[in-house]
mmCIF file of C-alpha atoms in Angstrom:
data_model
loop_
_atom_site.group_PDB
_atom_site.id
_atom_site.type_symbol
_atom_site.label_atom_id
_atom_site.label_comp_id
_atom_site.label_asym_id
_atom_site.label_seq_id
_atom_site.Cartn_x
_atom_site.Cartn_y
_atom_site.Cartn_z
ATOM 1 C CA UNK A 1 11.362 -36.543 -9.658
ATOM 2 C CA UNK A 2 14.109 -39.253 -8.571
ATOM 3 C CA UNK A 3 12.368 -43.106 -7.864
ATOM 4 C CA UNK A 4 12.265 -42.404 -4.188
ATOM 5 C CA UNK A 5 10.225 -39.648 -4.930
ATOM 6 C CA UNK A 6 8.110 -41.359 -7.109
ATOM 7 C CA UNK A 7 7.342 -43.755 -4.267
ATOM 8 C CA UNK A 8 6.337 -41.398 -2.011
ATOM 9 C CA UNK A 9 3.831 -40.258 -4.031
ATOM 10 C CA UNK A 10 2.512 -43.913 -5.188
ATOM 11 C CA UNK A 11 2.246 -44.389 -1.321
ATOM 12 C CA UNK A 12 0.748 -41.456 -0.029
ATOM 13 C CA UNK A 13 -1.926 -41.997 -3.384
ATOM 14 C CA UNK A 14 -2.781 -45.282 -2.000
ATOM 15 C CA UNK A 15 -3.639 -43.807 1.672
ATOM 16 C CA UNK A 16 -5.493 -41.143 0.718
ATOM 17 C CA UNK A 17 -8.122 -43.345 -1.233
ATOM 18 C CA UNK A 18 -8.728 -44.006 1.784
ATOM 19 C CA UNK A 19 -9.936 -40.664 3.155
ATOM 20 C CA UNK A 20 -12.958 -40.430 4.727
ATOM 21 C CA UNK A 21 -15.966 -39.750 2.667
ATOM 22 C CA UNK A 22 -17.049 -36.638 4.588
ATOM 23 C CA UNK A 23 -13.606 -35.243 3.109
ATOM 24 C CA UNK A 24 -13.852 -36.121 -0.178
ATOM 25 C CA UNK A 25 -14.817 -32.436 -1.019
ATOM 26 C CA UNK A 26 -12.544 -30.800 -0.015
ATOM 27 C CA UNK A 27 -10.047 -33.009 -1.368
ATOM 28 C CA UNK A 28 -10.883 -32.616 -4.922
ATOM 29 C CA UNK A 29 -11.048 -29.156 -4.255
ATOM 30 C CA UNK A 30 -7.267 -29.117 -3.516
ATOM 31 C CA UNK A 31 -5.961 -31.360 -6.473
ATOM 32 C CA UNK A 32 -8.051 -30.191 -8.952
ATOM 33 C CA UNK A 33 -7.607 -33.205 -11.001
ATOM 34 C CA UNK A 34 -3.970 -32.911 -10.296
ATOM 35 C CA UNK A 35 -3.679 -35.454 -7.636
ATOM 36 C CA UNK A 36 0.399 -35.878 -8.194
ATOM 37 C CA UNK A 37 1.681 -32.262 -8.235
ATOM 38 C CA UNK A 38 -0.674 -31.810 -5.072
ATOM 39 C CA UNK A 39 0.734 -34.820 -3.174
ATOM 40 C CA UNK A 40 3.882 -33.912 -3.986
ATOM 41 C CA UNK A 41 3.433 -30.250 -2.375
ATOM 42 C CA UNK A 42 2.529 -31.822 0.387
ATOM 43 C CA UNK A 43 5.293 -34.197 0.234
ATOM 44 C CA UNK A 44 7.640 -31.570 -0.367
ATOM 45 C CA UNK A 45 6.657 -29.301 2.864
ATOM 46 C CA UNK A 46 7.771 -32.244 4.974
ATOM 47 C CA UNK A 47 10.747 -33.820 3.836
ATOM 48 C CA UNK A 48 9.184 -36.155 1.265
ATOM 49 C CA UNK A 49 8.259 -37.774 4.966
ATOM 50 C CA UNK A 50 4.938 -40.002 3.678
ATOM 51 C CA UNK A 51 3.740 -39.948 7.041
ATOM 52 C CA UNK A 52 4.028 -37.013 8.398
ATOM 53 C CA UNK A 53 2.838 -35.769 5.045
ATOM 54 C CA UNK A 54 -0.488 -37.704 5.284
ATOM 55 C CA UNK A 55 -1.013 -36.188 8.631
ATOM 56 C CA UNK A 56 -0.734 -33.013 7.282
ATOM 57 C CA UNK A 57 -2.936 -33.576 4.014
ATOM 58 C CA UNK A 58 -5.527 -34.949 6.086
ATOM 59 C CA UNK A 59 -5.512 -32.313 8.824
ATOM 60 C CA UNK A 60 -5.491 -29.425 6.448
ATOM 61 C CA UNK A 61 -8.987 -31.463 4.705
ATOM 62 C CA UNK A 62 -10.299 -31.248 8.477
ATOM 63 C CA UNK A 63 -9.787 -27.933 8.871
ATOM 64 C CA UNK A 64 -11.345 -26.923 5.442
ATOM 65 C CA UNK A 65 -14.343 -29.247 6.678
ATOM 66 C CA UNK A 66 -14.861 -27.558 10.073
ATOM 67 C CA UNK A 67 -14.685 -23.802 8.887
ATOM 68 C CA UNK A 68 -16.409 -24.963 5.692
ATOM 69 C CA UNK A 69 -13.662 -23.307 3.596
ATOM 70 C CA UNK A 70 -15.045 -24.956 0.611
ATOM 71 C CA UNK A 71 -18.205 -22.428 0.207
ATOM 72 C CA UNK A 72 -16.415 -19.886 0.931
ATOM 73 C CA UNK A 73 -16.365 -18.880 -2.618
ATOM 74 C CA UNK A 74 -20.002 -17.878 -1.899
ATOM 75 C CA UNK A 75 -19.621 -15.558 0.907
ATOM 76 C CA UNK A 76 -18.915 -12.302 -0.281
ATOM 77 C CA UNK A 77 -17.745 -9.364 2.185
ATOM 78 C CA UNK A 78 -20.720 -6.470 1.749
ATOM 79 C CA UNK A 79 -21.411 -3.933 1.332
ATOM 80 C CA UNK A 80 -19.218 -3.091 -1.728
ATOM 81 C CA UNK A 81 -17.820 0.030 0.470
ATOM 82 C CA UNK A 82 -16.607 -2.262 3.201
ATOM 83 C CA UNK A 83 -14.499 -4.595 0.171
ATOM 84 C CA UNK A 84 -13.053 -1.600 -1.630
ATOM 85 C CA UNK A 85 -12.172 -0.449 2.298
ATOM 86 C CA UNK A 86 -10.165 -3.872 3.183
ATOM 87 C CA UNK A 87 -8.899 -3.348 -0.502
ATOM 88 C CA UNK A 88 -7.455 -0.535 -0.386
ATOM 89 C CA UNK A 89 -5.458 -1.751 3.138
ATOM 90 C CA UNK A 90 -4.848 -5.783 2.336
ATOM 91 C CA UNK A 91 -2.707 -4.568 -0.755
ATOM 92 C CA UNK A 92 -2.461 -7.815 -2.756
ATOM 93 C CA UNK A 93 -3.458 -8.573 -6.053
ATOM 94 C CA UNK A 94 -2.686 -10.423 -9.818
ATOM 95 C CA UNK A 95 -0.722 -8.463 -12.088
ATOM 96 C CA UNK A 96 -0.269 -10.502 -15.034
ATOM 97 C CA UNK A 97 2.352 -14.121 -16.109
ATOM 98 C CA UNK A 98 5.034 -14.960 -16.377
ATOM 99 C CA UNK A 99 6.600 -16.318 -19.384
ATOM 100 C CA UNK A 100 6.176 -19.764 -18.016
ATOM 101 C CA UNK A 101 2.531 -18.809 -17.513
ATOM 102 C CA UNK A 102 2.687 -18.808 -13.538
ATOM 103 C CA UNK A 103 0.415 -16.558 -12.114
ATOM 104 C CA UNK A 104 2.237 -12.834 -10.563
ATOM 105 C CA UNK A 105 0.845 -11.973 -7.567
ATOM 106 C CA UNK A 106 1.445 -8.601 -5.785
ATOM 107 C CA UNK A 107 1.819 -8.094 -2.470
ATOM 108 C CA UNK A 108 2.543 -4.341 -1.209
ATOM 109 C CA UNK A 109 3.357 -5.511 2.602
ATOM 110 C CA UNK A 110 4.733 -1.943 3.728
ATOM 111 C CA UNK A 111 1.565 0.034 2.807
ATOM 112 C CA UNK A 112 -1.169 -2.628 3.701
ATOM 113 C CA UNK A 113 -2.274 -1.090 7.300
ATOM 114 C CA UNK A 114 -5.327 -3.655 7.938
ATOM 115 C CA UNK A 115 -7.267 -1.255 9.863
ATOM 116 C CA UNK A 116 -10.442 -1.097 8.041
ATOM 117 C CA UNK A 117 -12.527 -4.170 9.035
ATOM 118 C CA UNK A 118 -11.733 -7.190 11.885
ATOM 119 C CA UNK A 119 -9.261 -9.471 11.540
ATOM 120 C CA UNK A 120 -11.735 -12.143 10.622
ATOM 121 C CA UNK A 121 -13.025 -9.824 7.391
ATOM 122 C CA UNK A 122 -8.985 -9.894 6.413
ATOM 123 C CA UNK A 123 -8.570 -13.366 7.091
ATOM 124 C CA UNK A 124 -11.889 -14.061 4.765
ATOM 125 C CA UNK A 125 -10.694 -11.830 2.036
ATOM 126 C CA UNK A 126 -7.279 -13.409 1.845
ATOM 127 C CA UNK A 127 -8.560 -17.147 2.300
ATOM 128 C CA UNK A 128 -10.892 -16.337 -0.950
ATOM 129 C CA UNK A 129 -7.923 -14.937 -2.866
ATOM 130 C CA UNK A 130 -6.162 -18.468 -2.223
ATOM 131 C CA UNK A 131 -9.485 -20.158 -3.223
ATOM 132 C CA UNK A 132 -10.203 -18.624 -6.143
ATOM 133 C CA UNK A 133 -6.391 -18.839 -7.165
ATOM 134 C CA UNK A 134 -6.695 -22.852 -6.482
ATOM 135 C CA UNK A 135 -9.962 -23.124 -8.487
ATOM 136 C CA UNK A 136 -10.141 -20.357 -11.018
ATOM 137 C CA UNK A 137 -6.559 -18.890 -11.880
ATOM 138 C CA UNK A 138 -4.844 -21.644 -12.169
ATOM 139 C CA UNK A 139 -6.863 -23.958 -13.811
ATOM 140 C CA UNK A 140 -7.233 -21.180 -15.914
ATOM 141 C CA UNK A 141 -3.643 -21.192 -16.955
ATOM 142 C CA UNK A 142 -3.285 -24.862 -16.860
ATOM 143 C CA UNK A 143 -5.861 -25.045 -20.000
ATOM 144 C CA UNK A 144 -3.808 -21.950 -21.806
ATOM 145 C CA UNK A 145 -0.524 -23.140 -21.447
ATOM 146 C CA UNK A 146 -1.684 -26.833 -22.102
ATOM 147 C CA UNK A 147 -0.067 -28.211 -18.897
ATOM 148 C CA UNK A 148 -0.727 -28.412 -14.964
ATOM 149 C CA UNK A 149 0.184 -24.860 -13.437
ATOM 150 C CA UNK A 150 -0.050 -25.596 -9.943
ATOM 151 C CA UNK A 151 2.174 -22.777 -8.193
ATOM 152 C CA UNK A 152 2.343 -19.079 -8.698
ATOM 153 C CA UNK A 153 5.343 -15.532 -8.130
ATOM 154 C CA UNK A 154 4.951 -13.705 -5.311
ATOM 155 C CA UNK A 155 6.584 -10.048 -5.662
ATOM 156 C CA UNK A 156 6.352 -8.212 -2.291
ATOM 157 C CA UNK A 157 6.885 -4.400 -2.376
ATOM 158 C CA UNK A 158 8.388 -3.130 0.705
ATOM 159 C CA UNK A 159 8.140 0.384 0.407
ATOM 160 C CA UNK A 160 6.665 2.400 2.886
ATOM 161 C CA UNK A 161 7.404 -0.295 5.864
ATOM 162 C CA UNK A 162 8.184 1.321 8.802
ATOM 163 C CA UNK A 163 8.018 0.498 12.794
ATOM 164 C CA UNK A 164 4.146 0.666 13.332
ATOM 165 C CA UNK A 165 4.098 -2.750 11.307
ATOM 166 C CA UNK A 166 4.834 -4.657 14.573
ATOM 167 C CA UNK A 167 1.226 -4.282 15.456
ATOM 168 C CA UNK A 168 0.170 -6.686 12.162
ATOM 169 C CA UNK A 169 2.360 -9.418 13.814
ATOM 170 C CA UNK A 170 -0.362 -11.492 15.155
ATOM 171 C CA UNK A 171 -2.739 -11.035 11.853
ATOM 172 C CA UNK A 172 0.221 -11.628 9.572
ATOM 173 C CA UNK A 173 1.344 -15.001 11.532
ATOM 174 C CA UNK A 174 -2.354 -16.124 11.303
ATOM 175 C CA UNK A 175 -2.127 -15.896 7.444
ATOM 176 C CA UNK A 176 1.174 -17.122 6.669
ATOM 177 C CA UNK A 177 0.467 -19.759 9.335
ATOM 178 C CA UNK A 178 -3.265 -20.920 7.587
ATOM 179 C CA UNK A 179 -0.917 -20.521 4.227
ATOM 180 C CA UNK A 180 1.965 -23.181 5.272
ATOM 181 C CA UNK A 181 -0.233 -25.489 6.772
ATOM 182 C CA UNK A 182 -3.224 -25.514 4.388
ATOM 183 C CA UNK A 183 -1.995 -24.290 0.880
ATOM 184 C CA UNK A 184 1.877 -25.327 1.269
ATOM 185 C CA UNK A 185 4.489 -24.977 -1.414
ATOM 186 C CA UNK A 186 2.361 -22.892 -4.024
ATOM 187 C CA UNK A 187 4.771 -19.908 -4.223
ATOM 188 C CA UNK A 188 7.751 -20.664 -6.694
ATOM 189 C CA UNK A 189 9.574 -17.654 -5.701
ATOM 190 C CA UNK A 190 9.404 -14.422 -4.077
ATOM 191 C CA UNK A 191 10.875 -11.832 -5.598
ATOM 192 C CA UNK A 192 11.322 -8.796 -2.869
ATOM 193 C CA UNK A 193 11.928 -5.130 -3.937
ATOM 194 C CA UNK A 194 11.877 -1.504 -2.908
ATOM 195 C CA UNK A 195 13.575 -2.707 0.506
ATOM 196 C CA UNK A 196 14.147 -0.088 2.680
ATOM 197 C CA UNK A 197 16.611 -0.235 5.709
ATOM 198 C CA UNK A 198 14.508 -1.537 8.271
ATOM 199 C CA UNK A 199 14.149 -4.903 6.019
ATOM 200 C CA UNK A 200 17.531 -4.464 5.356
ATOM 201 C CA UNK A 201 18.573 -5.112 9.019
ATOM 202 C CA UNK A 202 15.483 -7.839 9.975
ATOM 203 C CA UNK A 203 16.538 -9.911 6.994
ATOM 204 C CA UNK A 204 19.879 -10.436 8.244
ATOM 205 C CA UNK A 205 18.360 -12.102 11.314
ATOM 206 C CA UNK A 206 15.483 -14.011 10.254
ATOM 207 C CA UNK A 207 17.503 -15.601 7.048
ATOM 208 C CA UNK A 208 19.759 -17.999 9.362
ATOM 209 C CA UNK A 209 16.449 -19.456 10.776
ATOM 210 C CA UNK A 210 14.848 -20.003 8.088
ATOM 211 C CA UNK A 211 14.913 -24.136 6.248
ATOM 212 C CA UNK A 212 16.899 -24.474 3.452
ATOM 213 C CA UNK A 213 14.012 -24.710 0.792
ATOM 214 C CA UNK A 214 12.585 -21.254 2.172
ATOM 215 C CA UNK A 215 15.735 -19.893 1.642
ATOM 216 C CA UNK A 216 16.220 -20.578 -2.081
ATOM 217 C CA UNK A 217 13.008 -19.285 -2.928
ATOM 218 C CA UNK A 218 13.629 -16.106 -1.638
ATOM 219 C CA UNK A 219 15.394 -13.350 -3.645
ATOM 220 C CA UNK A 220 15.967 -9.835 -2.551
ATOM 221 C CA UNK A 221 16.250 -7.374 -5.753
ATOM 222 C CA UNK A 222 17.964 -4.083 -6.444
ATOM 223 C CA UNK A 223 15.300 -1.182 -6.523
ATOM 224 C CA UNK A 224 12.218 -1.963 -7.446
ATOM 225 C CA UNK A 225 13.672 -4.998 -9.302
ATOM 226 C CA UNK A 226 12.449 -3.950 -13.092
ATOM 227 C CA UNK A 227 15.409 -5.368 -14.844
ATOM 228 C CA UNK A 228 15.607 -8.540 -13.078
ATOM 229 C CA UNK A 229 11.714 -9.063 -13.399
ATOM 230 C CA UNK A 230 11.974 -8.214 -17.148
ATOM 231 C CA UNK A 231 13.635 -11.881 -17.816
ATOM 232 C CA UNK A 232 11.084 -13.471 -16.215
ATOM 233 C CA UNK A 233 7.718 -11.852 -17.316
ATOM 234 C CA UNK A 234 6.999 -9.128 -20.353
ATOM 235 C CA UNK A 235 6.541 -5.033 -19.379
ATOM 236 C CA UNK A 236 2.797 -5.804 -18.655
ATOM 237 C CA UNK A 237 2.939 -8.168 -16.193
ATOM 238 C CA UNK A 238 5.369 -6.153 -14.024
ATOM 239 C CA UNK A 239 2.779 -4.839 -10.665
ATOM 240 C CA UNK A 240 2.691 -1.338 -11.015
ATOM 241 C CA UNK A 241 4.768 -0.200 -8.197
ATOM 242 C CA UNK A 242 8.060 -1.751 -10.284
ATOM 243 C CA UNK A 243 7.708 -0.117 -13.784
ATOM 244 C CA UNK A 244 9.923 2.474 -12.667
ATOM 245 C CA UNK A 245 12.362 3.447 -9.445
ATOM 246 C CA UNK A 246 10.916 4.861 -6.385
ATOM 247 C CA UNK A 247 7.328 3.984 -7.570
ATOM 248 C CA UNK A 248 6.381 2.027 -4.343
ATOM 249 C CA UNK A 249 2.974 0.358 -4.294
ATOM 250 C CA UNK A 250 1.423 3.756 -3.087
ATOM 251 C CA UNK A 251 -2.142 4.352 -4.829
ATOM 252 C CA UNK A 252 -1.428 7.556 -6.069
ATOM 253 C CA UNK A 253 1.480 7.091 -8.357
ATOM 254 C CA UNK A 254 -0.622 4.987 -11.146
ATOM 255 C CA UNK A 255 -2.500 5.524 -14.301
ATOM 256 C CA UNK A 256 -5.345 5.181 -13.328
ATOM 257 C CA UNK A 257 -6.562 2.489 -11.123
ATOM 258 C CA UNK A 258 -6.621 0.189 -14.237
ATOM 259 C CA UNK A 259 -3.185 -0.077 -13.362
ATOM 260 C CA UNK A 260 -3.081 -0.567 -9.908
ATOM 261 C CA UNK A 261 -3.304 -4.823 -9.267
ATOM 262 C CA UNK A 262 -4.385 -3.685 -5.447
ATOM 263 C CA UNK A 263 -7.004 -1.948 -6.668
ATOM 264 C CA UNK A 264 -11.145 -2.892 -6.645
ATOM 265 C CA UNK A 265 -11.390 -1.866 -10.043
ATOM 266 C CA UNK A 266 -7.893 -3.961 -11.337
ATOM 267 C CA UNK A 267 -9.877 -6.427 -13.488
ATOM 268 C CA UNK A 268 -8.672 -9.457 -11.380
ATOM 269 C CA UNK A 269 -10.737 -7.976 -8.153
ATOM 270 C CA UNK A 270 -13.705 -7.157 -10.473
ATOM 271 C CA UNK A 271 -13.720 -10.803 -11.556
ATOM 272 C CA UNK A 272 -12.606 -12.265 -8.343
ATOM 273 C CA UNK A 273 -15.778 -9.748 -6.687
ATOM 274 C CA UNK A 274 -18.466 -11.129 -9.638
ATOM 275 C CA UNK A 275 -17.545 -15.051 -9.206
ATOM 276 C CA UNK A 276 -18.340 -14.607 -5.530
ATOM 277 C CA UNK A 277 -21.325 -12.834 -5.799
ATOM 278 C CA UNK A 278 -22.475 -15.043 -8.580
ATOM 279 C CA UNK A 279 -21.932 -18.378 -6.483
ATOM 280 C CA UNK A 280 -23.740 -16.613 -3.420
ATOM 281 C CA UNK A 281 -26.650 -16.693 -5.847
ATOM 282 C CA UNK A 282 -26.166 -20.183 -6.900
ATOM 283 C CA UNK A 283 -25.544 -21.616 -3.653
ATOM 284 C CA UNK A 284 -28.055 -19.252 -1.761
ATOM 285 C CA UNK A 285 -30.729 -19.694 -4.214
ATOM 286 C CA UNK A 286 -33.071 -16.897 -3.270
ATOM 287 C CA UNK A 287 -32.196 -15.825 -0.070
ATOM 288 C CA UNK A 288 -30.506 -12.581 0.460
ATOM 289 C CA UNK A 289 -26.344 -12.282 0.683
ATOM 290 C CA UNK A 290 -25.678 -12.260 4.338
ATOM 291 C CA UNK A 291 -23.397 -9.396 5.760
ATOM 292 C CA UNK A 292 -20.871 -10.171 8.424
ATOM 293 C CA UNK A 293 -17.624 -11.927 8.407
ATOM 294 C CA UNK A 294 -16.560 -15.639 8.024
ATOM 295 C CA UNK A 295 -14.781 -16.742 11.219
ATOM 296 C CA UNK A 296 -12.126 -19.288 10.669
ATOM 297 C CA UNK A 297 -10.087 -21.190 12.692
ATOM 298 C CA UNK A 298 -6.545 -19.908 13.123
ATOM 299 C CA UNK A 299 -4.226 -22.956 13.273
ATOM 300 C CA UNK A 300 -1.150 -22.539 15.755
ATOM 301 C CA UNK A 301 1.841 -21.856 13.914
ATOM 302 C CA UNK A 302 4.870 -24.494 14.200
ATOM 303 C CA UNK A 303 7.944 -24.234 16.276
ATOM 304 C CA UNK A 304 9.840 -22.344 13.354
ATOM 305 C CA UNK A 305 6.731 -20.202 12.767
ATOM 306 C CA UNK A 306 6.809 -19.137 16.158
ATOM 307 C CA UNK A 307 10.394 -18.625 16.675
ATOM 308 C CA UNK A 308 10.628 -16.505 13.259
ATOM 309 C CA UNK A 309 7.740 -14.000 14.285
ATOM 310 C CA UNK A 310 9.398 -13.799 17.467
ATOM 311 C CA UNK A 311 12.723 -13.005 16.182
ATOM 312 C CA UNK A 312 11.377 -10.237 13.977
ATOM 313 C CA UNK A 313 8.897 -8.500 16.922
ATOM 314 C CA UNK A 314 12.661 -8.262 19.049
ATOM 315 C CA UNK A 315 14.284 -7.017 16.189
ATOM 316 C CA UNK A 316 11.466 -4.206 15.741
ATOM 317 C CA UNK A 317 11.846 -3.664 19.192
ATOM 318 C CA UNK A 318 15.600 -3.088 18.861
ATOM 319 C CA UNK A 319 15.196 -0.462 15.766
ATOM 320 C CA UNK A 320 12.222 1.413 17.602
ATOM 321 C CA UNK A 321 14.626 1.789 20.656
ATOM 322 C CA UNK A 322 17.259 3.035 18.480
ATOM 323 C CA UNK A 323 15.106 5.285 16.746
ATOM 324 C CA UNK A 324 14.257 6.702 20.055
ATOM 325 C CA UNK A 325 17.822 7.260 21.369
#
């Protein structure tokens, strides 16, 4: 970190002691002890701008307090039937480490169809997946590797995407939107793989509009990206769906559902399922677990947000018209 960055940090530090004490929650929740590497995410996803990331810190600690994102640990989505249903269509998911002891997290975005449950039962599921990532995982790993471990991989699997995914547009920009504005700069890289033509021809688009930093995190892979993968995380880590070519992240082609990250019965969702029902019971004391989902707030997305999701509807436009003719 050079001196100026140092600064910003010192200076954002001394404003936020001065946070308001109805935020002070939250705010813990979100550094974890690791008040530094937080402020500097924050720092980071605006241009190491102290002001502009202060306004940012504290509106992302308002928006936690308002759709009280800090119990949301102790909501769980019932009945069991109704999870495994959103699981088995939000395809995302912890597969292992990697060497460096950052967290590998799955996402099979050309199979999830999210059209089990309301988009406020998808938007709950994936908000505890962050939480539980922020409070559990990581911590987790910081204590096993012996220092902070603040960010995670994302591998997306894009096998399977075809056309009909313009209709996820809106719920997709809600999450990546709630994602850059409330848990900014946790994703080291994204590895993509199993890319199939229709990627392929968006990618070429959206790229040029995307900031500099975005861009260097992002790397497109050969097949299901296997070799590649291997230098960064050992054989068991690897999600499922790129252990071998053509695998895809389609349910069918494990063994066993042990396998499968996506899966309720992957070991991560059993745990992740068990700490929420657990602190339901804690928090809750005796009353019963309330069914029904957790509306939350969808924040707008930015100017570049906007203009990106736009791009890629017109350019799904374009390929369904082509298709056609």
């Amino acid at each position: 970190m050079s001196i100026t960055n140092e600064e910003a940090v010192k200076q954002l530090r001394a404003l936020m002691e001065d946070v308001d004490d109805s935020l002070r929650e939250s705010y813990r929740n979100i550094h974890q002890g690791y008040t530094t590497e937080t402020l500097s995410r924050f720092l980071k996803a605006r241009d190491w701008n102290v002001q502009k990331a202060h306004k940012m810190l504290l509106e992302c600690l308002e928006w936690r307090t308002q759709n009280e994102i800090d119990k949301i640990l102790a909501k769980p989505i019932v009945p069991v039937d109704l999870y495994r249903a959103i699981r088995d269509t939000q395809l995302v998911g912890v597969s292992g480490y990697s060497k460096e002891g950052l967290p590998v997290i799955a996402i099979g975005v050309g199979l999830s169809t999210y059209d089990k449950a309301s988009v406020h039962y998808y938007i709950q599921s994936h908000i505890q997946m962050n939480e539980y990532r922020d409070r559990v995982v990581l911590p987790s790993a910081t204590k096993k590797q012996g220092r902070p471990i603040c960010t995670c991989l994302k591998i997306l699997d894009m096998s399977g995407l075809k056309l009909s995914a313009l209709s996820q547009i809106k719920l997709m920009t809600a999450i990546t939107t709630i994602d850059d504005l409330n848990y900014p700069e946790k994703t080291e890289t994204y590895y993509v793989v199993n890319v199939p033509y229709i990627f392929s021809a968006c990618w070429k688009t959206i790229k040029p509009l995307l900031q500099e930093r975005t861009k260097k995190k992002i790397q497109v892979l050969k097949g299901c990206g296997k070799d590649e993968l291997l230098k960064i995380m050992d054989y068991e880590s690897l999600p499922h769906f790129c252990r071998r070519e053509g695998s895809g992240s389609g349910r069918h082609i494990t063994n066993g559902t042990v396998d499968n990250c996506f899966s309720l019965d992957h070991s991560f969702h059993q745990d992740l399922y068990d700490y929420v029902k657990q602190q339901a019971l804690v928090k809750g004391s005796s009353a019963p677990i309330r069914h029904g989902s957790v509306h939350v707030k969808f924040p707008e997305p930015d100017t570049e947000g906007n203009k990106i999701f736009d791009t890629l509807e017109t350019e799904f436009q374009k390929l369904g018209n082509d298709q056609k003719i």
